Coordinates of C-alpha atoms in Angstrom, one line a residue:
Chain C
M1 CA 28.8 -31.5 35.6
T2 CA 26.0 -33.0 37.5
N3 CA 24.7 -36.4 36.7
L4 CA 21.5 -36.4 34.7
S5 CA 18.9 -39.0 35.0
D6 CA 17.8 -40.7 31.8
R7 CA 14.6 -38.7 31.8
Q8 CA 16.4 -35.4 32.1
L9 CA 18.8 -36.4 29.4
L10 CA 16.0 -37.3 27.1
K11 CA 14.3 -34.0 27.8
E12 CA 17.5 -32.1 27.1
L13 CA 18.0 -33.9 23.8
K14 CA 14.4 -33.3 22.9
D15 CA 14.7 -29.6 23.6
G16 CA 17.9 -29.4 21.6
L17 CA 16.3 -31.1 18.7
Q18 CA 13.3 -28.9 18.8
E19 CA 15.5 -25.8 18.8
R20 CA 17.4 -27.2 15.9
T21 CA 14.2 -27.7 13.9
K22 CA 13.3 -24.2 14.7
Y23 CA 16.5 -22.8 13.4
E24 CA 16.3 -25.0 10.4
Q25 CA 12.9 -23.7 9.7
E26 CA 14.2 -20.2 10.0
V27 CA 17.1 -20.9 7.6
N28 CA 14.6 -22.4 5.2
M29 CA 12.4 -19.3 5.4
L30 CA 15.4 -17.0 4.8
S31 CA 16.7 -19.0 1.8
Q32 CA 13.2 -19.0 0.4
E33 CA 13.1 -15.3 0.8
L34 CA 16.5 -14.9 -0.8
Q35 CA 15.4 -17.1 -3.8
D36 CA 12.3 -14.9 -4.2
V37 CA 14.4 -11.7 -4.2
T38 CA 16.9 -13.1 -6.7
K39 CA 14.1 -14.3 -9.0
R40 CA 12.6 -10.8 -8.9
F41 CA 15.9 -9.2 -9.6
K42 CA 16.3 -11.4 -12.7
E43 CA 12.8 -10.6 -14.0
S44 CA 13.4 -7.0 -13.4
E45 CA 16.7 -7.1 -15.2
A46 CA 15.0 -8.6 -18.2
L47 CA 12.3 -5.9 -18.1
K48 CA 15.0 -3.2 -17.8
S49 CA 16.8 -4.3 -20.9
H50 CA 13.5 -4.4 -22.7
F51 CA 12.9 -0.9 -21.4
I52 CA 16.2 0.4 -22.7
S53 CA 15.6 -0.8 -26.3
N54 CA 12.1 0.6 -26.0
I55 CA 13.2 3.9 -24.7
S56 CA 15.9 4.5 -27.3
N57 CA 13.1 4.2 -29.9
E58 CA 11.0 6.6 -27.9
I59 CA 13.8 9.2 -28.0
V60 CA 15.4 8.6 -31.3
N61 CA 12.2 8.5 -33.4
P62 CA 10.8 11.8 -32.3
F63 CA 14.2 13.4 -32.8
T64 CA 14.4 12.0 -36.3
S65 CA 11.0 13.4 -37.2
I66 CA 11.7 16.8 -35.6
L67 CA 15.0 17.0 -37.5
G68 CA 13.5 15.9 -40.8
L69 CA 10.4 18.1 -40.5
S70 CA 12.4 21.2 -39.6
K71 CA 14.7 20.6 -42.6
S72 CA 11.8 20.4 -45.0
I73 CA 10.4 23.6 -43.5
L74 CA 13.7 25.3 -44.3
Q75 CA 13.3 24.2 -47.9
V76 CA 9.7 25.2 -48.4
E77 CA 9.0 27.8 -51.1
K78 CA 7.5 31.0 -49.9
N79 CA 4.2 30.6 -51.5
D80 CA 3.8 27.2 -50.0
W81 CA 3.5 28.5 -46.4
K82 CA 0.4 26.5 -45.7
K83 CA 2.4 23.3 -45.7
V84 CA 4.5 24.7 -42.9
V85 CA 1.6 24.9 -40.5
S86 CA 1.0 21.2 -40.6
M87 CA 4.6 20.4 -40.3
V88 CA 5.0 22.7 -37.3
A89 CA 2.0 21.0 -35.7
L90 CA 3.8 17.6 -36.2
I91 CA 7.0 19.0 -34.7
H92 CA 5.1 20.3 -31.8
S93 CA 3.4 17.0 -31.0
E94 CA 6.6 15.1 -31.3
A95 CA 8.5 17.6 -29.1
F96 CA 5.6 17.6 -26.6
N97 CA 5.7 13.8 -26.4
L98 CA 9.4 13.8 -26.0
D99 CA 9.3 16.3 -23.3
F100 CA 6.7 14.3 -21.4
Q101 CA 8.6 11.1 -21.7
L102 CA 11.9 12.6 -20.6
R103 CA 10.3 14.3 -17.6
N104 CA 8.9 10.9 -16.5
I105 CA 12.3 9.2 -17.0
F106 CA 14.1 11.8 -14.9
V107 CA 11.6 11.7 -12.1
A108 CA 11.8 7.9 -12.1
A109 CA 15.6 8.2 -11.8
K110 CA 15.2 10.7 -9.0
I111 CA 12.8 8.5 -7.1
E112 CA 15.2 5.5 -7.4
A113 CA 18.0 7.7 -6.2
G114 CA 16.0 8.6 -3.1
E115 CA 15.9 12.3 -3.8
V116 CA 12.2 13.0 -4.1
V117 CA 10.9 14.9 -1.1
P118 CA 7.5 16.7 -0.8
N119 CA 7.6 20.4 -1.6
I120 CA 4.5 21.8 -0.1
A121 CA 2.8 25.0 -1.0
K122 CA -0.7 26.4 -1.3
V123 CA -1.7 25.3 -4.7
N124 CA -4.6 26.4 -6.9
V125 CA -5.5 22.9 -7.9
R126 CA -8.2 23.9 -10.4
N127 CA -5.6 26.0 -12.2
I128 CA -3.2 23.1 -12.4
V129 CA -5.7 20.7 -13.8
Q130 CA -6.8 23.2 -16.4
T131 CA -3.1 23.8 -17.4
I132 CA -2.6 20.1 -17.9
I133 CA -5.8 19.8 -19.9
E134 CA -4.7 22.7 -22.0
S135 CA -1.3 21.1 -22.7
F136 CA -3.0 18.0 -23.9
S137 CA -5.6 19.7 -25.9
L138 CA -3.8 19.4 -29.2
V139 CA -3.4 15.7 -28.8
A140 CA -7.0 15.4 -27.8
R141 CA -8.2 17.4 -30.7
K142 CA -6.3 15.3 -33.1
M143 CA -8.0 12.2 -31.8
G144 CA -11.4 13.9 -31.6
I145 CA -11.6 13.4 -27.9
D146 CA -13.5 15.8 -25.7
I147 CA -12.0 16.5 -22.3
E148 CA -14.6 17.3 -19.8
F149 CA -13.6 18.9 -16.5
N150 CA -16.1 18.7 -13.6
Y151 CA -15.0 20.9 -10.8
N152 CA -17.1 20.2 -7.8
I153 CA -15.6 22.2 -5.0
E154 CA -17.9 24.9 -3.7
Y155 CA -16.0 26.4 -0.9
G156 CA -12.7 28.3 -1.0
F157 CA -11.9 31.8 -2.0
G158 CA -14.4 32.7 -4.7
K159 CA -13.6 30.5 -7.7
N160 CA -10.3 29.4 -6.4
F161 CA -9.7 26.6 -4.1
Y162 CA -6.2 26.4 -2.5
F163 CA -5.0 23.1 -1.3
K164 CA -1.7 22.4 0.5
T165 CA 0.2 20.0 -1.7
D166 CA 3.1 19.6 -4.0
S167 CA 2.2 21.2 -7.3
E168 CA 5.0 19.7 -9.4
K169 CA 4.1 16.2 -8.3
L170 CA 0.4 16.8 -8.8
K171 CA 1.1 18.0 -12.3
L172 CA 3.1 14.9 -13.2
I173 CA 0.4 12.6 -11.7
M174 CA -2.3 14.4 -13.7
S175 CA -0.3 14.4 -16.9
N176 CA 0.3 10.7 -16.6
L177 CA -3.4 9.9 -15.9
L178 CA -4.6 12.1 -18.7
N179 CA -2.0 10.8 -21.1
N180 CA -3.0 7.2 -20.4
A181 CA -6.7 8.1 -20.7
L182 CA -6.1 9.6 -24.1
K183 CA -3.8 6.8 -25.2
Y184 CA -6.3 4.1 -24.5
S185 CA -9.4 5.9 -25.7
F186 CA -11.1 5.2 -28.9
K187 CA -11.4 8.0 -31.5
D188 CA -14.2 10.5 -31.0
S189 CA -15.0 9.7 -27.5
K190 CA -14.5 11.7 -24.3
V191 CA -12.5 11.8 -21.1
I192 CA -14.1 13.1 -17.9
I193 CA -12.0 14.6 -15.1
T194 CA -13.8 15.1 -11.9
M195 CA -12.4 17.0 -8.9
T196 CA -14.0 16.9 -5.5
A197 CA -12.7 17.7 -2.0
D198 CA -13.7 16.8 1.5
E199 CA -12.4 18.1 4.7
D200 CA -8.8 17.0 4.4
S201 CA -8.3 15.4 1.1
L202 CA -8.6 16.1 -2.6
N203 CA -10.0 13.5 -5.0
I204 CA -9.4 13.6 -8.7
S205 CA -10.8 11.0 -11.0
V206 CA -10.0 10.5 -14.7
Q207 CA -12.5 8.5 -16.6
D208 CA -12.1 7.2 -20.2
F209 CA -14.4 5.1 -22.4
G210 CA -11.6 3.2 -24.1
T211 CA -10.2 -0.3 -24.1
G212 CA -10.4 -0.9 -20.3
I213 CA -8.4 -3.2 -18.2
S214 CA -9.3 -6.8 -17.2
E215 CA -9.3 -7.6 -13.6
K216 CA -6.2 -9.7 -13.8
N217 CA -4.2 -6.9 -15.5
Q218 CA -5.4 -4.2 -13.0
K219 CA -2.9 -5.7 -10.6
V220 CA 0.0 -5.6 -13.0
I221 CA -0.2 -2.1 -14.5
F222 CA 1.5 -0.4 -11.6
E223 CA 4.7 -2.4 -12.0
R224 CA 7.6 -0.6 -13.5
F225 CA 8.3 -1.0 -17.2
K226 CA 5.2 -3.1 -17.6
R227 CA 3.0 -2.5 -20.5
L228 CA 0.0 -4.6 -21.4
D229 CA 0.6 -4.4 -25.1
S230 CA 4.4 -4.4 -25.2
G231 CA 4.5 -6.5 -28.4
I232 CA 6.3 -5.4 -31.5
N233 CA 2.9 -4.6 -33.1
S234 CA 1.8 -2.4 -30.3
I235 CA 0.1 0.7 -31.6
N236 CA 0.7 2.7 -28.4
R237 CA 3.9 4.3 -27.5
G238 CA 5.3 4.6 -24.0
H239 CA 7.8 3.2 -21.7
G240 CA 5.6 1.7 -19.0
L241 CA 6.8 4.0 -16.3
G242 CA 3.8 6.3 -16.0
L243 CA 1.8 4.5 -13.4
S244 CA 4.7 3.3 -11.3
I245 CA 5.8 6.9 -11.1
T246 CA 2.3 8.0 -10.2
K247 CA 2.2 5.5 -7.4
A248 CA 5.6 6.4 -6.1
L249 CA 4.8 10.1 -6.1
L250 CA 1.5 9.5 -4.4
D251 CA 3.5 7.6 -1.8
V252 CA 5.6 10.7 -1.1
M253 CA 2.4 12.8 -0.8
G254 CA 0.6 10.2 1.4
G255 CA -2.1 9.6 -1.2
H256 CA -3.3 6.6 -3.1
I257 CA -4.8 5.5 -6.3
E258 CA -7.7 3.2 -7.3
I259 CA -8.9 1.7 -10.5
A260 CA -12.4 0.8 -11.6
S261 CA -12.4 -0.7 -15.0
K262 CA -14.2 -3.2 -17.2
K263 CA -12.7 -4.6 -20.3
G264 CA -14.1 -2.8 -23.4
E265 CA -15.9 -0.2 -21.4
G266 CA -13.2 2.1 -20.2
S267 CA -11.5 2.8 -16.9
T268 CA -11.6 5.3 -14.1
F269 CA -8.5 6.1 -12.2
T270 CA -9.1 8.0 -8.9
V271 CA -6.4 9.6 -6.8
R272 CA -6.9 10.7 -3.3
I273 CA -4.4 13.1 -1.8
P274 CA -4.5 14.2 1.8
E275 CA -3.9 17.8 2.5
A276 CA -0.4 18.3 3.7
K277 CA 0.0 19.6 7.3
N278 CA 1.8 22.8 7.7
V279 CA 5.3 21.7 7.0
V280 CA 8.1 22.7 9.2
E281 CA 10.9 23.7 7.0
G282 CA 13.6 21.5 8.6
F283 CA 14.1 22.9 12.0
S284 CA 15.6 26.1 13.3
G285 CA 19.1 26.8 12.4
E286 CA 20.0 28.3 15.7
G287 CA 20.1 26.6 19.1
N288 CA 21.6 23.4 18.0
D289 CA 22.8 22.9 21.5
I290 CA 19.4 21.8 22.7
F291 CA 19.5 18.7 20.6
F292 CA 22.4 17.2 22.5
D293 CA 21.7 17.6 26.1
D294 CA 23.8 15.9 28.7
D295 CA 21.0 13.6 29.9
D296 CA 20.2 12.5 26.4
E297 CA 21.2 9.1 25.3
I298 CA 23.7 9.3 22.6
F299 CA 24.6 6.4 20.4
Chain S
M1 CA 29.8 23.8 19.7
N2 CA 30.2 23.5 16.0
Q3 CA 27.6 24.9 13.6
Y4 CA 25.8 22.2 11.7
Y5 CA 23.8 22.3 8.5
Q6 CA 20.4 20.8 9.0
H7 CA 18.5 18.3 6.9
F8 CA 15.1 16.7 7.4
L9 CA 15.2 13.2 6.0
Y10 CA 11.9 12.0 4.5
P11 CA 11.0 8.3 4.3
S12 CA 12.3 6.6 1.2
T13 CA 15.1 9.0 0.7
L14 CA 18.8 9.0 1.5
F15 CA 21.3 11.6 2.5
A16 CA 25.1 11.6 2.4
S17 CA 27.6 14.4 2.7
K18 CA 31.1 15.4 3.8
E19 CA 29.9 18.6 5.5
P20 CA 28.9 18.6 9.1
Y21 CA 25.2 18.0 9.2
M22 CA 22.5 17.4 11.7
V23 CA 19.9 15.1 10.1
K24 CA 16.5 14.6 11.7
T25 CA 14.1 11.9 10.8
I26 CA 11.1 10.3 12.4
L27 CA 10.9 6.5 12.7
G28 CA 8.2 4.0 13.6
S29 CA 8.5 0.6 12.1
C30 CA 10.8 2.2 9.5
V31 CA 14.5 1.7 9.9
A32 CA 17.3 4.3 9.5
I33 CA 20.9 3.2 9.1
C34 CA 23.5 5.7 9.9
L35 CA 27.0 5.2 8.5
W36 CA 30.1 7.2 9.4
D37 CA 33.6 7.0 8.2
P38 CA 35.9 8.5 10.8
V39 CA 38.9 8.6 8.4
V40 CA 37.3 10.5 5.5
K41 CA 34.9 12.2 7.9
A42 CA 31.8 11.7 5.9
G43 CA 28.6 10.0 6.7
G44 CA 25.2 9.2 5.5
I45 CA 21.8 8.0 6.5
N46 CA 18.8 6.3 4.9
H47 CA 15.2 5.7 5.9
Y48 CA 13.4 2.7 4.5
M49 CA 9.9 1.5 5.1
L50 CA 9.9 -2.1 3.9
P51 CA 12.6 -4.8 4.1
N52 CA 12.8 -6.2 0.5
W53 CA 12.0 -4.7 -2.8
N54 CA 9.1 -6.5 -4.4
G55 CA 10.5 -6.2 -7.9
N56 CA 7.5 -4.4 -9.1
D57 CA 7.6 -0.8 -7.9
L58 CA 10.4 1.6 -8.9
A59 CA 13.6 0.3 -7.2
S60 CA 13.6 3.2 -4.7
P61 CA 15.1 3.4 -1.3
K62 CA 11.7 2.7 0.2
Y63 CA 13.0 -0.8 0.4
G64 CA 15.8 -1.9 2.7
N65 CA 17.9 -4.0 0.4
I66 CA 18.0 -1.1 -2.1
A67 CA 18.3 1.7 0.4
I68 CA 21.4 0.1 2.0
E69 CA 23.2 -0.5 -1.3
K70 CA 22.4 3.0 -2.6
L71 CA 23.7 4.6 0.6
L72 CA 26.9 2.6 0.4
E73 CA 27.3 3.7 -3.2
R74 CA 26.9 7.3 -2.3
L75 CA 29.5 7.0 0.5
Y76 CA 32.0 5.2 -1.7
A77 CA 31.5 8.0 -4.1
L78 CA 32.5 10.4 -1.3
G79 CA 35.7 8.4 -0.9
C80 CA 34.6 6.3 2.1
R81 CA 36.3 2.9 2.6
K82 CA 34.4 -0.2 3.3
E83 CA 36.6 -1.2 6.2
N84 CA 36.3 2.2 8.0
L85 CA 32.5 2.5 8.0
Q86 CA 30.7 2.3 11.3
A87 CA 27.1 1.5 11.3
K88 CA 24.2 2.2 13.6
I89 CA 20.7 0.9 13.1
F90 CA 17.7 2.7 14.5
G91 CA 13.9 2.2 14.4
G92 CA 12.2 -1.0 13.6
G93 CA 9.6 -0.7 16.3
D94 CA 6.5 -2.7 16.1
L95 CA 3.7 -0.2 15.9
I96 CA 0.7 -2.5 15.4
A97 CA 0.9 -4.7 18.4
A98 CA -2.3 -6.5 17.5
D99 CA -1.1 -8.5 14.5
R100 CA 2.3 -9.4 15.9
S101 CA 2.6 -12.6 14.1
A102 CA 1.3 -11.4 10.8
M103 CA 3.6 -8.8 9.5
L104 CA 6.4 -7.9 11.9
I105 CA 7.6 -5.2 9.5
G106 CA 9.8 -3.6 12.1
E107 CA 11.6 -6.8 13.0
R108 CA 12.0 -7.7 9.3
N109 CA 13.4 -4.3 8.6
I110 CA 16.0 -4.7 11.3
R111 CA 16.9 -8.1 10.1
V112 CA 17.6 -7.0 6.6
A113 CA 19.8 -4.2 8.0
R114 CA 21.8 -6.6 10.1
M115 CA 22.0 -9.2 7.3
I116 CA 23.3 -6.9 4.7
L117 CA 25.7 -5.0 7.0
E118 CA 27.1 -8.1 8.4
E119 CA 27.6 -9.5 4.9
K120 CA 29.4 -6.4 4.0
K121 CA 31.4 -6.5 7.2
H122 CA 30.5 -2.9 8.0
S123 CA 29.2 -3.7 11.4
D124 CA 32.1 -4.4 13.7
S125 CA 31.6 -3.8 17.4
S126 CA 30.0 -0.5 16.7
L127 CA 26.8 -2.1 15.5
Q128 CA 24.0 -0.9 17.8
Y129 CA 20.4 -0.9 17.3
R130 CA 17.3 0.0 19.2
W131 CA 13.6 -0.3 18.9
P132 CA 11.3 2.5 19.8
K133 CA 8.2 0.7 21.1
R134 CA 4.9 1.5 19.6
E135 CA 5.4 5.2 19.0
E136 CA 7.2 7.3 16.5
N137 CA 10.5 8.6 17.8
P138 CA 12.4 11.4 16.2
L139 CA 16.0 10.5 15.6
F140 CA 18.6 13.1 15.4
Y141 CA 21.8 12.1 13.7
R142 CA 24.7 14.3 13.8
Y143 CA 27.0 13.7 11.0
W144 CA 30.2 15.0 12.4
G145 CA 31.5 12.2 14.5
G146 CA 28.6 10.0 13.6
K147 CA 26.7 10.6 16.8
A148 CA 23.0 9.8 16.9
Q149 CA 20.3 10.5 19.4
I150 CA 16.8 9.5 20.1
H151 CA 14.7 12.3 21.4

């Protein structure tokens, strides 16, 4: 040990103190972060249990109606066949809804398990959107809503425009957007779907003239399980997963979503999806040896 | 040399298996944690983009705290034991040099990895990590034997 002068000693102490304050600050920051995370977990847990009670209704109710309706069909007298048509229509709409909800739930589970990967192919995007519109046409007709499809892509092969993307994910995104647009529309209005493309991306917007979303709520709607009208008196069904799934799927595809909305005037959701680059399917099965050369650093 | 199955690991996903695999992934500020159990001979890897789950999005392995837990769950399901697991951390580079102070995503990603692994006592002496600076580096992770390589 060397002898320190008073001044040096003072300086050392001061440095030490400063260092300690720095660590203290860091510890404070970390514990703050920890508290934040815990709080969010708690909130999320509450939402999750709400979701479970919600979802059991979503699944049990349609099943009960499907069972009941099909039972009454079996009991219908032959000359009463006209009754059957309306009951079959009801069965179809219940089953359609159930199918849609279940699909969303399974995809959400897959995303949370980290099993969702892009699956790129050349996709006829016009066709996909038309299929989705077609599948919702019964729901739309029942509500008297007109679905307009503006297809504004001029180039491509004749009428068809092929775009490299993931068709299943695009379908689910479109279904969710259209489902929401219909759900929050007023009777006898319309929904406009517009599709445009520029050099390397595809833009699809879905516009409704329904209830609209206030600016404050526009931030919340992408959160999982969150529904703006999740009271017991809510007229709309759903589990609040649709938009968070949409966002997560867009994440995988490298796209993003925007909202433009005014309360009472309707909302427009626009998704923008970049064209996938030629995907290399993994990498070649042969020639593994090249990956571990002698000069490579191996950990 | 052994024949390996191959897998490309996309961001926000995980992979775990008992078969000999060569997993490839590309990291920037993202972090990948490779775990290997030499006793059971099984391993896994994740690839997360952000340190902590914000509580709003789906609780997916895009977030470090979730990705690590889920990877461990998968490995336990394969029969791995906590005390045998060896961990290696890769990635966490800081890509946007300009706003160093503002975000430091890479550094925070690494910190979450070390914190959670240390807390779980998976790290031991085998804990290694490395930052690719300002560029995306492909990482090849060979399952069998838990070897990893930065290309």
